[in-house]
Amino acid sequence: MDTLLYLTRRVLQSLAVILIVTVVVFCLLHALPGGPARGILGPQATAQQIAQFDHEQGLDRSLPVQYLYYLRTLLHGDLGTSYTLNEAVSRLIEQRLPKTLVLTVLSALAGLALAIPLGMWQAVRRNKPVDYVITTLSFVAYSTPVYFLGLVLVLVFTQLLPWFPSQAPQGDTLGQVLSQPNALVLPVVAGAASMVAVFSRYMRAATLENLSEDYVRTARAGGSRPRAILWRHVFRNSLTPVVAMLGYYVPVLFGGALVVEQLFNYPGMGLLFWSAAQSSDYPVLLGCVLVISVATVVGTLLADIVQRIVDPRVKAGRS
């Protein structure tokens, strides 16, 4: 019963945050220089064209009525129309979002697969030379901009060592992208580097904290082997803060994807956002902002749910 109440409250909180996000995006739309009509039609539009556009889009009504109309169009999946590509924004995002999700999920999985055992290894070898070396490398990886790391990867692994193509997988469909795994390696590595640096530190701290708990000393006194204690007991309990932080790391993953996609010419939503920013395609920009914001809220919600499953000690009253 407590779990159901906890999940219900978290879902309601997430819906409230999404509603606030729509208000912010609506305000951004009306904060465009000269208003939405001028921003969309361009500086050459005449006053008559602007008035006609405002009437067709309902922009000559009061702001509360406009917001309700905007909310209704969102519920119907209408994010507007790109005036540079002359295509529905929802259609553009529908084509690009799966590719971005593939890139971010692969980057996250690769980052976690390396960060979790690396952090545990550091904790076991605390204050030894290997711990200091990995810590230093983690700080360097965390402080290195994604675009610089990507350029280094391109220079090393496409020029000096021509092992991978310099361009990410191309294609209109997700199947075409997945059919070129060799071209996914460098974008995934670039996206996963900072995640390894961050989450290995979280895992190290969580493992050290759990190694000092009473249940570990009890297991040692009972004759359990150190490896069994580490993987059967400490591992699961140490995952809790990592899972909790994973949801909050979603916007960082999407932000990194924007740079990675532009650098490797990957046909995802990040490249769509970049191209829209270059051409001041405001409907596409705001549509991408809205989708990424919703994805962040959903990611946080899923992280809370998984955390509840991983660690039943999480109280129902905790948000």
GROMACS .gro file of C-alpha atoms in nm:
model
  319
    1MET     CA    1   0.000   0.000   0.000
    2ASP     CA    2   0.284   0.238   0.087
    3THR     CA    3   0.452   0.162  -0.244
    4LEU     CA    4   0.133   0.237  -0.437
    5LEU     CA    5   0.089   0.570  -0.258
    6TYR     CA    6   0.453   0.656  -0.321
    7LEU     CA    7   0.427   0.580  -0.693
    8THR     CA    8   0.096   0.765  -0.726
    9ARG     CA    9   0.240   1.075  -0.567
   10ARG     CA   10   0.552   1.063  -0.782
   11VAL     CA   11   0.344   1.028  -1.100
   12LEU     CA   12   0.127   1.326  -0.999
   13GLN     CA   13   0.438   1.530  -0.921
   14SER     CA   14   0.582   1.442  -1.261
   15LEU     CA   15   0.261   1.546  -1.437
   16ALA     CA   16   0.269   1.878  -1.249
   17VAL     CA   17   0.629   1.938  -1.359
   18ILE     CA   18   0.541   1.856  -1.721
   19LEU     CA   19   0.254   2.108  -1.701
   20ILE     CA   20   0.498   2.372  -1.574
   21VAL     CA   21   0.730   2.287  -1.863
   22THR     CA   22   0.451   2.354  -2.112
   23VAL     CA   23   0.393   2.692  -1.948
   24VAL     CA   24   0.764   2.777  -1.979
   25VAL     CA   25   0.776   2.672  -2.345
   26PHE     CA   26   0.458   2.872  -2.412
   27CYS     CA   27   0.619   3.178  -2.253
   28LEU     CA   28   0.937   3.126  -2.459
   29LEU     CA   29   0.726   3.115  -2.774
   30HIS     CA   30   0.573   3.451  -2.687
   31ALA     CA   31   0.910   3.594  -2.586
   32LEU     CA   32   1.042   3.567  -2.943
   33PRO     CA   33   1.159   3.901  -3.089
   34GLY     CA   34   0.852   4.067  -3.238
   35GLY     CA   35   0.628   3.785  -3.115
   36PRO     CA   36   0.569   3.435  -3.253
   37ALA     CA   37   0.447   3.557  -3.592
   38ARG     CA   38   0.755   3.772  -3.656
   39GLY     CA   39   0.986   3.495  -3.533
   40ILE     CA   40   0.823   3.234  -3.756
   41LEU     CA   41   0.748   3.441  -4.069
   42GLY     CA   42   1.078   3.628  -4.056
   43PRO     CA   43   1.172   3.997  -4.061
   44GLN     CA   44   1.040   4.051  -4.417
   45ALA     CA   45   0.680   3.971  -4.325
   46THR     CA   46   0.431   4.256  -4.369
   47ALA     CA   47   0.190   4.375  -4.104
   48GLN     CA   48  -0.099   4.221  -4.301
   49GLN     CA   49   0.075   3.883  -4.315
   50ILE     CA   50   0.145   3.896  -3.942
   51ALA     CA   51  -0.217   3.985  -3.866
   52GLN     CA   52  -0.342   3.701  -4.085
   53PHE     CA   53  -0.100   3.457  -3.920
   54ASP     CA   54  -0.206   3.569  -3.572
   55HIS     CA   55  -0.573   3.517  -3.662
   56GLU     CA   56  -0.513   3.172  -3.815
   57GLN     CA   57  -0.306   3.056  -3.516
   58GLY     CA   58  -0.533   3.214  -3.255
   59LEU     CA   59  -0.260   3.455  -3.143
   60ASP     CA   60  -0.503   3.747  -3.139
   61ARG     CA   61  -0.687   3.596  -2.840
   62SER     CA   62  -0.610   3.640  -2.472
   63LEU     CA   63  -0.305   3.459  -2.332
   64PRO     CA   64  -0.503   3.213  -2.113
   65VAL     CA   65  -0.712   3.112  -2.416
   66GLN     CA   66  -0.398   3.080  -2.627
   67TYR     CA   67  -0.236   2.858  -2.365
   68LEU     CA   68  -0.540   2.629  -2.345
   69TYR     CA   69  -0.539   2.603  -2.724
   70TYR     CA   70  -0.164   2.533  -2.718
   71LEU     CA   71  -0.215   2.264  -2.453
   72ARG     CA   72  -0.490   2.104  -2.659
   73THR     CA   73  -0.269   2.092  -2.968
   74LEU     CA   74   0.009   1.931  -2.761
   75LEU     CA   75  -0.229   1.664  -2.636
   76HIS     CA   76  -0.308   1.588  -2.999
   77GLY     CA   77   0.065   1.556  -3.077
   78ASP     CA   78   0.082   1.882  -3.272
   79LEU     CA   79   0.410   2.066  -3.204
   80GLY     CA   80   0.376   2.307  -3.493
   81THR     CA   81   0.534   2.313  -3.837
   82SER     CA   82   0.895   2.375  -3.929
   83TYR     CA   83   0.903   2.675  -4.159
   84THR     CA   84   1.243   2.586  -4.302
   85LEU     CA   85   1.171   2.217  -4.369
   86ASN     CA   86   0.794   2.270  -4.421
   87GLU     CA   87   0.718   1.957  -4.221
   88ALA     CA   88   0.538   1.887  -3.895
   89VAL     CA   89   0.772   1.916  -3.596
   90SER     CA   90   0.618   1.606  -3.440
   91ARG     CA   91   0.703   1.411  -3.756
   92LEU     CA   92   1.062   1.536  -3.753
   93ILE     CA   93   1.106   1.443  -3.387
   94GLU     CA   94   0.939   1.106  -3.446
   95GLN     CA   95   1.203   1.033  -3.711
   96ARG     CA   96   1.501   1.158  -3.509
   97LEU     CA   97   1.419   1.074  -3.145
   98PRO     CA   98   1.465   0.693  -3.175
   99LYS     CA   99   1.814   0.745  -3.316
  100THR     CA  100   1.905   0.979  -3.030
  101LEU     CA  101   1.764   0.731  -2.780
  102VAL     CA  102   1.980   0.456  -2.929
  103LEU     CA  103   2.289   0.674  -2.898
  104THR     CA  104   2.215   0.787  -2.541
  105VAL     CA  105   2.113   0.438  -2.421
  106LEU     CA  106   2.424   0.279  -2.571
  107SER     CA  107   2.640   0.552  -2.419
  108ALA     CA  108   2.474   0.506  -2.080
  109LEU     CA  109   2.509   0.127  -2.088
  110ALA     CA  110   2.873   0.148  -2.195
  111GLY     CA  111   2.944   0.410  -1.930
  112LEU     CA  112   2.778   0.212  -1.650
  113ALA     CA  113   2.936  -0.116  -1.759
  114LEU     CA  114   3.276   0.042  -1.707
  115ALA     CA  115   3.203   0.283  -1.422
  116ILE     CA  116   3.044   0.036  -1.178
  117PRO     CA  117   3.324  -0.224  -1.163
  118LEU     CA  118   3.583   0.054  -1.187
  119GLY     CA  119   3.436   0.234  -0.885
  120MET     CA  120   3.419  -0.087  -0.683
  121TRP     CA  121   3.778  -0.172  -0.774
  122GLN     CA  122   3.890   0.173  -0.658
  123ALA     CA  123   3.707   0.128  -0.328
  124VAL     CA  124   3.870  -0.208  -0.264
  125ARG     CA  125   4.213  -0.058  -0.343
  126ARG     CA  126   4.151   0.271  -0.165
  127ASN     CA  127   4.451   0.507  -0.131
  128LYS     CA  128   4.672   0.281  -0.340
  129PRO     CA  129   4.853   0.402  -0.654
  130VAL     CA  130   4.591   0.255  -0.887
  131ASP     CA  131   4.318   0.446  -0.699
  132TYR     CA  132   4.503   0.777  -0.744
  133VAL     CA  133   4.570   0.708  -1.113
  134ILE     CA  134   4.206   0.627  -1.189
  135THR     CA  135   4.087   0.925  -0.986
  136THR     CA  136   4.316   1.157  -1.183
  137LEU     CA  137   4.199   1.012  -1.515
  138SER     CA  138   3.837   1.050  -1.402
  139PHE     CA  139   3.886   1.418  -1.325
  140VAL     CA  140   4.055   1.471  -1.661
  141ALA     CA  141   3.772   1.291  -1.845
  142TYR     CA  142   3.506   1.487  -1.655
  143SER     CA  143   3.668   1.823  -1.725
  144THR     CA  144   3.735   1.752  -2.094
  145PRO     CA  145   3.469   1.909  -2.321
  146VAL     CA  146   3.278   1.657  -2.530
  147TYR     CA  147   3.362   1.830  -2.856
  148PHE     CA  148   3.736   1.824  -2.777
  149LEU     CA  149   3.725   1.457  -2.684
  150GLY     CA  150   3.532   1.385  -3.003
  151LEU     CA  151   3.791   1.567  -3.213
  152VAL     CA  152   4.069   1.370  -3.046
  153LEU     CA  153   3.886   1.043  -3.115
  154VAL     CA  154   3.838   1.139  -3.478
  155LEU     CA  155   4.203   1.237  -3.518
  156VAL     CA  156   4.339   0.922  -3.351
  157PHE     CA  157   4.100   0.654  -3.469
  158THR     CA  158   4.018   0.776  -3.819
  159GLN     CA  159   4.346   0.936  -3.925
  160LEU     CA  160   4.638   0.794  -3.728
  161LEU     CA  161   4.469   0.457  -3.675
  162PRO     CA  162   4.199   0.420  -3.943
  163TRP     CA  163   3.990   0.172  -3.749
  164PHE     CA  164   3.655   0.355  -3.756
  165PRO     CA  165   3.477   0.592  -3.995
  166SER     CA  166   3.477   0.961  -3.902
  167GLN     CA  167   3.104   0.988  -3.971
  168ALA     CA  168   2.833   0.828  -3.760
  169PRO     CA  169   2.579   0.588  -3.917
  170GLN     CA  170   2.361   0.750  -4.180
  171GLY     CA  171   2.006   0.662  -4.284
  172ASP     CA  172   1.645   0.765  -4.252
  173THR     CA  173   1.540   0.462  -4.049
  174LEU     CA  174   1.662   0.317  -3.720
  175GLY     CA  175   1.739  -0.012  -3.892
  176GLN     CA  176   1.982   0.160  -4.128
  177VAL     CA  177   2.160   0.320  -3.833
  178LEU     CA  178   2.188  -0.007  -3.642
  179SER     CA  179   2.320  -0.184  -3.950
  180GLN     CA  180   2.642   0.018  -3.919
  181PRO     CA  181   2.772  -0.073  -3.570
  182ASN     CA  182   3.131   0.013  -3.660
  183ALA     CA  183   3.031   0.374  -3.718
  184LEU     CA  184   2.856   0.391  -3.378
  185VAL     CA  185   3.171   0.319  -3.176
  186LEU     CA  186   3.325   0.667  -3.168
  187PRO     CA  187   2.998   0.855  -3.092
  188VAL     CA  188   2.918   0.610  -2.811
  189VAL     CA  189   3.267   0.642  -2.662
  190ALA     CA  190   3.246   1.022  -2.676
  191GLY     CA  191   2.907   1.016  -2.504
  192ALA     CA  192   3.011   0.765  -2.239
  193ALA     CA  193   3.342   0.919  -2.127
  194SER     CA  194   3.205   1.177  -1.885
  195MET     CA  195   2.954   0.924  -1.751
  196VAL     CA  196   3.235   0.685  -1.662
  197ALA     CA  197   3.414   0.966  -1.478
  198VAL     CA  198   3.106   1.071  -1.279
  199PHE     CA  199   2.951   0.737  -1.193
  200SER     CA  200   3.278   0.566  -1.104
  201ARG     CA  201   3.318   0.830  -0.834
  202TYR     CA  202   2.963   0.771  -0.707
  203MET     CA  203   3.020   0.396  -0.706
  204ARG     CA  204   3.350   0.431  -0.525
  205ALA     CA  205   3.196   0.646  -0.251
  206ALA     CA  206   2.892   0.419  -0.212
  207THR     CA  207   3.108   0.106  -0.196
  208LEU     CA  208   3.337   0.258   0.067
  209GLU     CA  209   3.034   0.354   0.275
  210ASN     CA  210   2.888   0.004   0.257
  211LEU     CA  211   3.221  -0.165   0.332
  212SER     CA  212   3.218   0.008   0.670
  213GLU     CA  213   2.868  -0.116   0.759
  214ASP     CA  214   2.800  -0.370   1.035
  215TYR     CA  215   2.660  -0.634   0.799
  216VAL     CA  216   2.996  -0.650   0.619
  217ARG     CA  217   3.183  -0.705   0.944
  218THR     CA  218   2.928  -0.970   1.042
  219ALA     CA  219   2.973  -1.148   0.710
  220ARG     CA  220   3.350  -1.139   0.748
  221ALA     CA  221   3.325  -1.277   1.101
  222GLY     CA  222   3.106  -1.558   0.965
  223GLY     CA  223   3.382  -1.667   0.731
  224SER     CA  224   3.244  -1.533   0.401
  225ARG     CA  225   3.502  -1.471   0.133
  226PRO     CA  226   3.577  -1.103   0.048
  227ARG     CA  227   3.471  -1.151  -0.315
  228ALA     CA  228   3.137  -1.303  -0.209
  229ILE     CA  229   3.074  -1.018   0.037
  230LEU     CA  230   3.156  -0.761  -0.228
  231TRP     CA  231   2.929  -0.895  -0.502
  232ARG     CA  232   2.646  -1.051  -0.299
  233HIS     CA  233   2.595  -0.774  -0.043
  234VAL     CA  234   2.792  -0.456  -0.107
  235PHE     CA  235   2.724  -0.445  -0.482
  236ARG     CA  236   2.344  -0.422  -0.460
  237ASN     CA  237   2.340  -0.171  -0.175
  238SER     CA  238   2.596   0.047  -0.352
  239LEU     CA  239   2.379   0.066  -0.664
  240THR     CA  240   2.112   0.275  -0.490
  241PRO     CA  241   2.279   0.619  -0.524
  242VAL     CA  242   2.393   0.532  -0.876
  243VAL     CA  243   2.037   0.449  -0.982
  244ALA     CA  244   1.909   0.764  -0.813
  245MET     CA  245   2.156   0.981  -1.004
  246LEU     CA  246   2.090   0.811  -1.336
  247GLY     CA  247   1.753   0.980  -1.380
  248TYR     CA  248   1.902   1.322  -1.307
  249TYR     CA  249   2.175   1.254  -1.563
  250VAL     CA  250   1.926   1.232  -1.851
  251PRO     CA  251   1.955   1.602  -1.950
  252VAL     CA  252   2.335   1.570  -1.945
  253LEU     CA  253   2.311   1.273  -2.183
  254PHE     CA  254   2.083   1.466  -2.418
  255GLY     CA  255   2.310   1.771  -2.397
  256GLY     CA  256   2.611   1.559  -2.481
  257ALA     CA  257   2.418   1.398  -2.765
  258LEU     CA  258   2.361   1.741  -2.920
  259VAL     CA  259   2.737   1.799  -2.946
  260VAL     CA  260   2.821   1.441  -3.042
  261GLU     CA  261   2.557   1.429  -3.316
  262GLN     CA  262   2.674   1.756  -3.466
  263LEU     CA  263   3.039   1.650  -3.449
  264PHE     CA  264   2.985   1.307  -3.607
  265ASN     CA  265   2.694   1.415  -3.831
  266TYR     CA  266   2.463   1.167  -3.659
  267PRO     CA  267   2.104   1.209  -3.787
  268GLY     CA  268   1.937   1.236  -3.445
  269MET     CA  269   1.743   1.499  -3.256
  270GLY     CA  270   2.060   1.675  -3.143
  271LEU     CA  271   2.159   1.744  -3.504
  272LEU     CA  272   1.800   1.853  -3.575
  273PHE     CA  273   1.819   2.099  -3.283
  274TRP     CA  274   2.157   2.228  -3.403
  275SER     CA  275   2.032   2.282  -3.757
  276ALA     CA  276   1.717   2.455  -3.629
  277ALA     CA  277   1.930   2.688  -3.415
  278GLN     CA  278   2.138   2.780  -3.720
  279SER     CA  279   1.826   2.870  -3.920
  280SER     CA  280   1.624   3.015  -3.625
  281ASP     CA  281   1.355   2.752  -3.680
  282TYR     CA  282   1.170   2.831  -3.356
  283PRO     CA  283   0.896   2.566  -3.375
  284VAL     CA  284   1.159   2.291  -3.404
  285LEU     CA  285   1.371   2.442  -3.126
  286LEU     CA  286   1.080   2.468  -2.882
  287GLY     CA  287   0.951   2.124  -2.980
  288CYS     CA  288   1.292   1.971  -2.904
  289VAL     CA  289   1.311   2.160  -2.573
  290LEU     CA  290   0.968   2.030  -2.476
  291VAL     CA  291   1.047   1.668  -2.567
  292ILE     CA  292   1.383   1.673  -2.385
  293SER     CA  293   1.222   1.828  -2.077
  294VAL     CA  294   0.952   1.562  -2.071
  295ALA     CA  295   1.216   1.292  -2.120
  296THR     CA  296   1.407   1.433  -1.823
  297VAL     CA  297   1.097   1.422  -1.601
  298VAL     CA  298   1.014   1.068  -1.713
  299GLY     CA  299   1.375   0.961  -1.659
  300THR     CA  300   1.370   1.097  -1.305
  301LEU     CA  301   1.042   0.920  -1.235
  302LEU     CA  302   1.175   0.588  -1.366
  303ALA     CA  303   1.491   0.632  -1.157
  304ASP     CA  304   1.280   0.680  -0.844
  305ILE     CA  305   1.075   0.369  -0.925
  306VAL     CA  306   1.385   0.158  -0.990
  307GLN     CA  307   1.546   0.291  -0.675
  308ARG     CA  308   1.240   0.184  -0.479
  309ILE     CA  309   1.271  -0.165  -0.627
  310VAL     CA  310   1.647  -0.191  -0.572
  311ASP     CA  311   1.632  -0.057  -0.216
  312PRO     CA  312   1.306  -0.135  -0.032
  313ARG     CA  313   1.431   0.081   0.255
  314VAL     CA  314   1.328   0.390   0.057
  315LYS     CA  315   1.033   0.528   0.246
  316ALA     CA  316   0.703   0.602   0.083
  317GLY     CA  317   0.715   0.950   0.228
  318ARG     CA  318   1.037   1.029   0.048
  319SER     CA  319   1.012   1.231  -0.275
   0.00000   0.00000   0.00000
